[in-house]
Short mmCIF file of C-alpha atoms in Angstrom, two decimals:
data_model
loop_
_atom_site.label_atom_id
_atom_site.label_comp_id
_atom_site.label_asym_id
_atom_site.label_seq_id
_atom_site.Cartn_x
_atom_site.Cartn_y
_atom_site.Cartn_z
CA MET A 68 30.50 3.05 13.29
CA ARG A 69 31.59 3.88 9.74
CA LEU A 70 28.24 4.30 8.06
CA ARG A 71 29.39 5.91 4.83
CA GLY A 72 31.01 2.68 3.72
CA TYR A 73 27.69 0.90 4.06
CA PHE A 74 25.50 3.59 2.48
CA THR A 75 27.56 4.07 -0.72
CA PRO A 76 26.89 0.59 -2.17
CA ILE A 77 23.16 1.05 -1.63
CA VAL A 78 23.10 4.20 -3.75
CA GLN A 79 25.20 2.45 -6.43
CA TYR A 80 22.94 -0.59 -6.36
CA ALA A 81 19.86 1.65 -6.67
CA ARG A 82 21.30 3.36 -9.72
CA THR A 83 21.87 -0.05 -11.29
CA LEU A 84 18.48 -1.61 -10.49
CA ARG A 85 16.51 1.66 -10.39
CA ALA A 86 14.90 0.45 -7.20
CA ILE A 87 15.74 0.77 -3.53
CA SER A 88 14.23 -0.53 -0.33
CA PRO A 89 12.23 2.16 1.47
CA VAL A 90 14.26 3.62 4.33
CA ALA A 91 11.92 5.45 6.66
CA GLN A 92 13.81 7.67 9.10
CA GLN A 93 11.02 7.74 11.61
CA ARG A 94 10.89 7.63 15.37
CA PHE A 95 9.57 4.28 16.48
CA GLU A 96 10.34 4.49 20.22
CA GLY A 97 10.64 1.20 21.97
CA SER A 98 10.91 -0.78 18.74
CA THR A 99 12.30 -4.28 19.26
CA MET A 100 13.23 -4.67 15.59
CA PHE A 101 16.95 -5.00 14.81
CA THR A 102 17.94 -4.63 18.51
CA ASP A 103 20.68 -7.26 18.13
CA THR A 104 22.04 -5.99 14.80
CA SER A 105 24.08 -2.91 14.11
CA LEU A 106 22.80 -0.32 11.63
CA GLY A 107 25.80 -0.92 9.43
CA GLN A 108 25.05 -4.64 9.26
CA GLN A 109 21.41 -3.90 8.44
CA LEU A 110 22.32 -1.62 5.51
CA SER A 111 24.99 -3.96 4.26
CA SER A 112 22.63 -6.95 4.44
CA GLN A 113 19.93 -4.92 2.65
CA CYS A 114 22.37 -4.10 -0.15
CA ARG A 115 23.33 -7.73 -0.64
CA ARG A 116 19.75 -9.06 -0.88
CA SER A 117 18.88 -10.74 -4.14
CA ILE A 118 15.12 -10.44 -3.78
CA PRO A 119 13.34 -7.54 -5.54
CA TRP A 120 13.83 -4.33 -3.59
CA GLN A 121 10.15 -3.42 -3.63
CA ARG A 122 9.39 -6.63 -1.74
CA ALA A 123 12.04 -6.06 0.89
CA THR A 124 11.06 -5.30 4.45
CA PRO A 125 11.32 -1.55 5.16
CA LEU A 126 14.00 -0.59 7.70
CA ILE A 127 12.73 1.12 10.85
CA PHE A 128 15.38 3.09 12.65
CA SER A 129 15.24 3.95 16.30
CA GLN A 130 15.74 7.50 17.57
CA HIS A 131 19.30 6.60 18.60
CA GLN A 132 20.10 5.26 15.16
CA CYS A 133 18.66 8.36 13.44
CA SER A 134 20.94 10.42 15.70
CA ALA A 135 23.88 8.32 14.56
CA PHE A 136 22.90 9.11 10.96
CA HIS A 137 23.06 12.82 11.78
CA HIS A 138 26.39 12.73 13.56
CA HIS A 139 28.03 10.86 10.71
CA SER A 140 26.50 13.15 8.04
CA VAL A 141 24.75 10.30 6.30
CA ALA A 142 21.36 11.94 6.70
CA ARG A 143 22.68 14.86 4.68
CA ASP A 144 23.91 12.52 1.97
CA LEU A 145 20.54 10.78 1.93
CA ALA A 146 18.70 14.08 1.57
CA GLY A 147 20.92 15.00 -1.37
CA LYS A 148 20.07 11.76 -3.14
CA ARG A 149 16.33 11.93 -2.50
CA GLN A 150 15.51 14.29 -5.33
CA GLU A 151 17.70 12.36 -7.78
CA LEU A 152 16.09 8.99 -6.92
CA ALA A 153 12.51 10.26 -6.86
CA HIS A 154 12.36 10.64 -10.65
CA SER A 155 13.28 7.02 -11.35
CA ILE A 156 11.82 5.13 -8.38
CA HIS A 157 8.08 4.70 -8.36
CA THR A 158 7.53 1.94 -5.84
CA CYS A 159 9.81 2.90 -2.98
CA ARG A 160 10.81 6.18 -1.40
CA CYS A 161 13.23 7.54 1.17
CA LEU A 162 11.19 9.55 3.64
CA ASN A 163 12.52 11.95 6.24
CA GLN A 164 11.28 12.76 9.73
CA GLU A 165 8.95 15.52 8.52
CA MET A 166 6.97 13.41 6.08
CA GLY A 167 4.14 12.87 8.53
CA THR A 168 3.39 16.51 9.46
CA VAL A 169 -0.12 17.65 8.56
CA GLU A 170 -2.28 20.71 8.38
CA GLY A 171 -5.76 20.95 9.95
CA THR A 172 -8.95 21.19 7.91
CA THR A 173 -12.63 20.97 8.77
CA GLN A 174 -12.79 17.32 7.62
CA GLY A 175 -9.36 15.96 8.49
CA ARG A 176 -5.68 16.81 8.29
CA ILE A 177 -4.07 17.26 4.92
CA LEU A 178 -0.56 15.96 4.37
CA LYS A 179 1.79 18.95 4.52
CA GLY A 180 4.34 19.35 1.72
CA LYS A 181 2.32 17.13 -0.69
CA GLU A 182 1.05 19.06 -3.70
CA TYR A 183 -1.36 16.57 -5.22
CA THR A 184 -3.38 17.58 -8.23
CA CYS A 185 -5.32 14.38 -8.98
CA ILE A 186 -6.14 13.13 -5.49
CA GLN A 187 -7.00 14.40 -2.03
CA ALA A 188 -5.04 12.89 0.89
CA GLU A 189 -6.16 13.36 4.47
CA LEU A 190 -5.49 11.88 7.91
CA LEU A 191 -8.64 11.16 9.89
CA GLU A 192 -9.53 9.92 13.38
CA GLY A 193 -6.51 11.47 15.06
CA GLY A 194 -4.16 10.20 12.38
CA ALA A 195 -5.29 6.59 12.60
CA ILE A 196 -6.88 6.50 9.14
CA GLY A 197 -5.29 7.63 5.90
CA LEU A 198 -7.91 8.69 3.31
CA ILE A 199 -7.22 8.91 -0.42
CA THR A 200 -9.93 10.36 -2.68
CA LEU A 201 -9.51 10.06 -6.43
CA ASP A 202 -10.29 13.57 -7.61
CA ARG A 203 -10.87 13.73 -11.38
CA PRO A 204 -14.69 13.79 -11.37
CA LYS A 205 -15.00 15.27 -14.88
CA ALA A 206 -13.12 12.21 -16.23
CA LEU A 207 -14.98 9.88 -13.86
CA ASN A 208 -11.70 9.55 -11.96
CA ALA A 209 -9.90 7.91 -14.85
CA LEU A 210 -6.56 6.49 -13.75
CA SER A 211 -3.95 8.67 -15.43
CA GLU A 212 -0.26 8.07 -14.88
CA ALA A 213 -0.10 11.27 -12.75
CA LEU A 214 -3.00 10.12 -10.59
CA MET A 215 -1.51 6.70 -9.96
CA LYS A 216 1.89 8.15 -9.07
CA GLU A 217 0.12 10.36 -6.49
CA VAL A 218 -1.85 7.38 -5.15
CA LEU A 219 1.34 5.37 -4.73
CA ASP A 220 3.09 8.30 -3.07
CA ALA A 221 0.24 8.77 -0.58
CA LEU A 222 0.05 5.05 0.12
CA GLN A 223 3.76 4.82 0.80
CA THR A 224 3.58 7.89 3.02
CA TYR A 225 0.76 6.38 5.08
CA ASP A 226 2.55 3.02 5.16
CA ALA A 227 5.63 4.62 6.69
CA ASP A 228 3.64 6.60 9.29
CA PRO A 229 3.57 4.67 12.59
CA GLN A 230 0.32 6.39 13.62
CA VAL A 231 -1.69 5.16 10.61
CA GLY A 232 -3.50 1.86 11.16
CA ALA A 233 -5.52 1.56 7.95
CA ILE A 234 -6.03 3.28 4.62
CA VAL A 235 -9.27 4.06 2.73
CA ILE A 236 -9.47 4.72 -0.99
CA THR A 237 -12.60 6.13 -2.63
CA GLY A 238 -13.62 8.16 -5.66
CA LYS A 239 -15.16 11.62 -5.86
CA ASP A 240 -18.75 12.05 -7.03
CA LYS A 241 -20.32 9.50 -9.37
CA ALA A 242 -17.53 6.99 -9.92
CA PHE A 243 -14.83 5.10 -8.06
CA ALA A 244 -12.71 4.96 -11.22
CA ALA A 245 -14.15 4.37 -14.70
CA GLY A 246 -10.90 2.90 -16.04
CA ALA A 247 -7.46 3.97 -17.16
CA ASP A 248 -6.98 7.22 -19.05
CA ILE A 249 -7.56 6.22 -22.68
CA LYS A 250 -6.32 9.54 -24.06
CA GLU A 251 -2.95 8.85 -22.48
CA MET A 252 -2.74 5.33 -23.85
CA LYS A 253 -4.13 5.53 -27.37
CA ASP A 254 -0.91 6.58 -29.16
CA LYS A 255 1.48 4.30 -27.27
CA ARG A 256 3.43 1.73 -29.30
CA PHE A 257 4.51 -1.69 -28.12
CA VAL A 258 8.09 -0.59 -27.65
CA ASP A 259 6.92 2.48 -25.64
CA ALA A 260 4.83 0.35 -23.26
CA TYR A 261 7.40 -2.41 -22.97
CA ALA A 262 10.47 -0.25 -22.50
CA SER A 263 8.82 1.99 -19.91
CA ARG A 264 7.14 -0.96 -18.13
CA PHE A 265 3.88 0.93 -18.48
CA VAL A 266 1.54 0.39 -15.47
CA PHE A 267 3.92 -2.19 -13.99
CA HIS A 268 4.47 -0.16 -10.83
CA TRP A 269 0.71 0.05 -10.18
CA ASN A 270 0.86 -3.51 -8.82
CA SER A 271 3.23 -2.29 -6.08
CA ILE A 272 0.03 -1.35 -4.21
CA SER A 273 -0.04 -5.00 -3.16
CA ALA A 274 3.29 -4.42 -1.34
CA ILE A 275 1.72 -1.90 1.08
CA ARG A 276 1.72 -3.51 4.51
CA LYS A 277 -1.14 -1.64 6.06
CA PRO A 278 -4.72 -2.73 5.20
CA ILE A 279 -6.33 -0.86 2.32
CA ILE A 280 -10.10 -0.52 2.17
CA ALA A 281 -11.79 0.38 -1.11
CA ALA A 282 -15.09 2.26 -0.81
CA VAL A 283 -16.51 1.74 -4.30
CA ASN A 284 -19.16 4.27 -5.22
CA GLY A 285 -20.47 4.01 -8.81
CA TYR A 286 -18.42 2.68 -11.70
CA ALA A 287 -15.32 0.58 -11.09
CA LEU A 288 -14.48 -0.44 -14.67
CA GLY A 289 -11.25 -1.64 -16.26
CA GLY A 290 -8.38 -0.23 -14.24
CA GLY A 291 -10.88 0.91 -11.62
CA CYS A 292 -12.02 -2.66 -11.05
CA GLU A 293 -8.37 -3.81 -10.95
CA LEU A 294 -7.54 -1.07 -8.43
CA ALA A 295 -10.40 -2.22 -6.20
CA MET A 296 -9.10 -5.83 -6.42
CA LEU A 297 -5.65 -4.63 -5.34
CA CYS A 298 -7.19 -3.49 -2.05
CA ASP A 299 -7.63 -5.80 0.93
CA ILE A 300 -11.30 -5.08 1.71
CA VAL A 301 -13.87 -3.82 -0.77
CA LEU A 302 -17.15 -2.21 0.38
CA ALA A 303 -19.66 -1.34 -2.32
CA GLY A 304 -22.32 1.32 -2.48
CA GLU A 305 -25.75 0.40 -3.86
CA LYS A 306 -24.90 1.87 -7.27
CA ALA A 307 -21.51 0.23 -7.61
CA MET A 308 -20.81 -1.45 -10.94
CA PHE A 309 -17.80 -3.66 -11.74
CA GLY A 310 -16.53 -4.65 -15.18
CA GLN A 311 -13.55 -5.27 -17.47
CA PRO A 312 -14.49 -3.67 -20.82
CA GLU A 313 -10.93 -3.54 -22.26
CA LEU A 314 -11.72 -5.80 -25.22
CA ASN A 315 -14.04 -3.14 -26.52
CA LEU A 316 -10.91 -1.01 -26.97
CA GLY A 317 -8.92 -3.67 -28.73
CA THR A 318 -6.78 -4.59 -25.73
CA ILE A 319 -6.93 -6.72 -22.60
CA PRO A 320 -6.77 -5.99 -18.85
CA GLY A 321 -3.21 -5.14 -17.88
CA ILE A 322 -3.19 -4.50 -14.12
CA GLY A 323 -4.10 -7.99 -12.95
CA GLY A 324 -7.71 -8.20 -14.18
CA THR A 325 -7.33 -11.54 -15.92
CA GLN A 326 -5.59 -13.03 -12.90
CA ARG A 327 -7.42 -11.60 -9.89
CA LEU A 328 -10.99 -11.56 -11.23
CA ILE A 329 -11.05 -15.35 -11.82
CA ARG A 330 -9.97 -15.88 -8.22
CA GLU A 331 -12.79 -13.70 -6.98
CA VAL A 332 -15.83 -14.67 -9.15
CA GLY A 333 -14.82 -17.94 -10.82
CA LYS A 334 -13.66 -18.76 -14.36
CA SER A 335 -16.99 -18.70 -16.16
CA ARG A 336 -18.19 -15.32 -14.87
CA ALA A 337 -14.74 -13.80 -15.30
CA MET A 338 -14.58 -15.04 -18.88
CA GLU A 339 -18.03 -13.59 -19.61
CA MET A 340 -17.11 -10.17 -18.24
CA ILE A 341 -13.70 -10.02 -19.96
CA LEU A 342 -14.47 -11.61 -23.35
CA THR A 343 -17.72 -9.69 -23.97
CA GLY A 344 -16.51 -6.44 -22.51
CA LYS A 345 -20.05 -6.17 -21.17
CA HIS A 346 -22.24 -7.97 -18.62
CA PHE A 347 -21.01 -5.84 -15.78
CA MET A 348 -21.51 -6.97 -12.18
CA ASP A 349 -23.73 -4.88 -9.89
CA ALA A 350 -23.19 -4.47 -6.16
CA GLU A 351 -25.51 -7.28 -5.07
CA GLU A 352 -23.95 -9.85 -7.39
CA ALA A 353 -20.46 -8.69 -6.46
CA ALA A 354 -21.29 -9.36 -2.79
CA GLN A 355 -22.76 -12.79 -3.63
CA LYS A 356 -19.67 -13.75 -5.65
CA GLY A 357 -17.24 -12.46 -3.05
CA LEU A 358 -15.77 -9.67 -5.11
CA VAL A 359 -16.84 -7.27 -2.33
CA SER A 360 -17.34 -7.84 1.39
CA ARG A 361 -20.84 -6.35 1.45
CA VAL A 362 -23.13 -3.66 0.10
CA VAL A 363 -23.55 -0.51 2.22
CA PRO A 364 -27.05 1.01 1.67
CA GLY A 365 -27.57 4.74 1.45
CA SER A 366 -25.52 7.62 0.08
CA ASN A 367 -21.82 7.78 -0.79
CA ASP A 368 -21.26 9.56 2.50
CA ALA A 369 -22.75 6.54 4.31
CA LEU A 370 -20.41 4.26 2.35
CA LEU A 371 -17.36 6.33 3.22
CA ALA A 372 -18.37 6.48 6.87
CA GLU A 373 -18.69 2.71 7.01
CA ALA A 374 -15.27 2.24 5.36
CA ILE A 375 -13.72 4.58 7.90
CA SER A 376 -15.48 2.72 10.70
CA VAL A 377 -13.98 -0.57 9.50
CA GLY A 378 -10.58 1.13 9.29
CA LYS A 379 -10.95 2.33 12.88
CA GLN A 380 -11.69 -1.20 14.05
CA ILE A 381 -8.51 -2.43 12.31
CA ALA A 382 -6.43 0.47 13.66
CA GLN A 383 -7.33 -0.49 17.21
CA GLN A 384 -5.58 -3.84 16.78
CA SER A 385 -1.84 -4.40 17.20
CA LYS A 386 -0.22 -2.97 14.05
CA PRO A 387 2.52 -5.60 13.70
CA VAL A 388 -0.01 -8.40 14.18
CA VAL A 389 -2.31 -6.84 11.56
CA ALA A 390 0.62 -6.74 9.12
CA LEU A 391 1.44 -10.43 9.80
CA ALA A 392 -2.22 -11.43 9.31
CA LYS A 393 -2.41 -9.55 6.00
CA GLU A 394 0.78 -11.17 4.81
CA CYS A 395 -0.57 -14.64 5.61
CA VAL A 396 -3.89 -14.08 3.85
CA ASN A 397 -2.23 -12.63 0.74
CA ALA A 398 0.19 -15.56 0.63
CA ALA A 399 -2.77 -17.80 -0.23
CA TYR A 400 -2.82 -16.13 -3.67
CA GLU A 401 0.75 -17.11 -4.38
CA ILE A 402 1.41 -20.52 -2.78
CA GLY A 403 -0.28 -23.89 -2.24
CA LEU A 404 -2.24 -24.93 0.86
CA GLN A 405 0.50 -26.85 2.66
CA GLU A 406 3.12 -24.11 2.10
CA GLY A 407 0.54 -21.53 3.18
CA ILE A 408 -0.13 -23.41 6.41
CA LYS A 409 3.61 -23.62 7.12
CA LYS A 410 3.92 -19.88 6.58
CA GLU A 411 0.91 -19.16 8.79
CA GLN A 412 2.31 -21.32 11.62
CA SER A 413 5.73 -19.64 11.37
CA LEU A 414 4.22 -16.19 11.68
CA PHE A 415 1.85 -17.43 14.39
CA TYR A 416 4.84 -18.51 16.43
CA ALA A 417 6.47 -15.14 15.74
CA THR A 418 3.63 -13.31 17.43
CA PHE A 419 4.74 -14.83 20.75
CA ALA A 420 7.79 -12.57 20.60
CA LEU A 421 5.54 -9.49 20.72
CA GLU A 422 4.56 -7.59 23.84
CA ASP A 423 1.12 -7.14 22.27
CA GLN A 424 0.52 -10.90 22.34
CA LYS A 425 1.24 -10.96 26.09
CA GLU A 426 -1.00 -7.94 26.65
CA GLY A 427 -3.83 -9.27 24.48
CA MET A 428 -4.02 -12.63 26.25
CA GLN A 429 -3.62 -11.12 29.70
CA ALA A 430 -6.38 -8.64 28.93
CA PHE A 431 -8.65 -11.51 27.85
CA ILE A 432 -8.03 -13.34 31.13
CA GLU A 433 -8.67 -10.16 33.13
CA LYS A 434 -11.80 -9.38 31.06
CA ARG A 435 -10.62 -5.94 30.00
CA LYS A 436 -9.78 -4.15 26.76
CA PRO A 437 -6.17 -4.70 25.66
CA ASP A 438 -3.80 -1.73 25.57
CA PHE A 439 -1.62 -2.54 22.59
CA LYS A 440 1.77 -0.81 22.27
CA HIS A 441 2.35 -1.99 18.71
CA LYS A 442 5.52 -3.86 19.53
#
């Protein structure tokens, strides 16, 4: 198998488009994905795709295929390109086998080799839950460019880890996130924002396949509200407050606020929040409108514990089936009802190719708990 001939065009294509599909060299023993297709064909096909790279399905290599990488020296070439690509690629990363190693702490296990300064990233519940804590309490966890790069990096790391079943995002102390970092933005010109595609890559959070649960404690304003809406499930503490005050700063929401808020709370309420820059929504109203799933009474610790509990329930399900279900639900944002039903049925049929579907139904008949193998 001559792998170099297939790998070279991918690097060249990445340099041209400044984006590359995530290639996770991870052991996924027993994986049924790509069993009838050679690795060279996979890479070649991936290179020829015309769809945006960040929306492409990540490649999952078996242990045998990773060994083939090593024997043909492609792994060494990939490692050499990783540092070069990391500076220009925000939404996708090439991760090696060691990316999932962790160090023990009293609360969880911190990702080893990750030197985050704006967030805390831990693996909890035996590695089943990835926790991200926004850690700029003096700035009410304002979303700086550095913080969001770290959030995306941690999300992509968790997404590539086969042990992680769900991800929780929360804020430290009094706020979830009180908006974007105004000090960073105030001197930007149109050409600066447009040429650099400022905040564009933040929306790549929606491409994460594993469920993301937001535990919103305190203020979620501007970019903080938009970050919460990018998550799949939102749990609110009693003191949570949601709003889009960008017009008070002479600008408008720029990370999906005008598009997602109307889908969550309706046109009139969204218009009131956005156009006045005031009339924030408290936790109870947010639950009534459907912006959040529910309000969790008690302290921030109780809120976080409940978010982790929900994550554990999700992590116990079949991981590929969870990913299919999330894809179906999110498709409702993008396509009409009839097309959505067609997509749902297609992916429903696809579940019958999974061992977990056979195990789940057999377990139901035998009145026992299913033992999913995530394949």
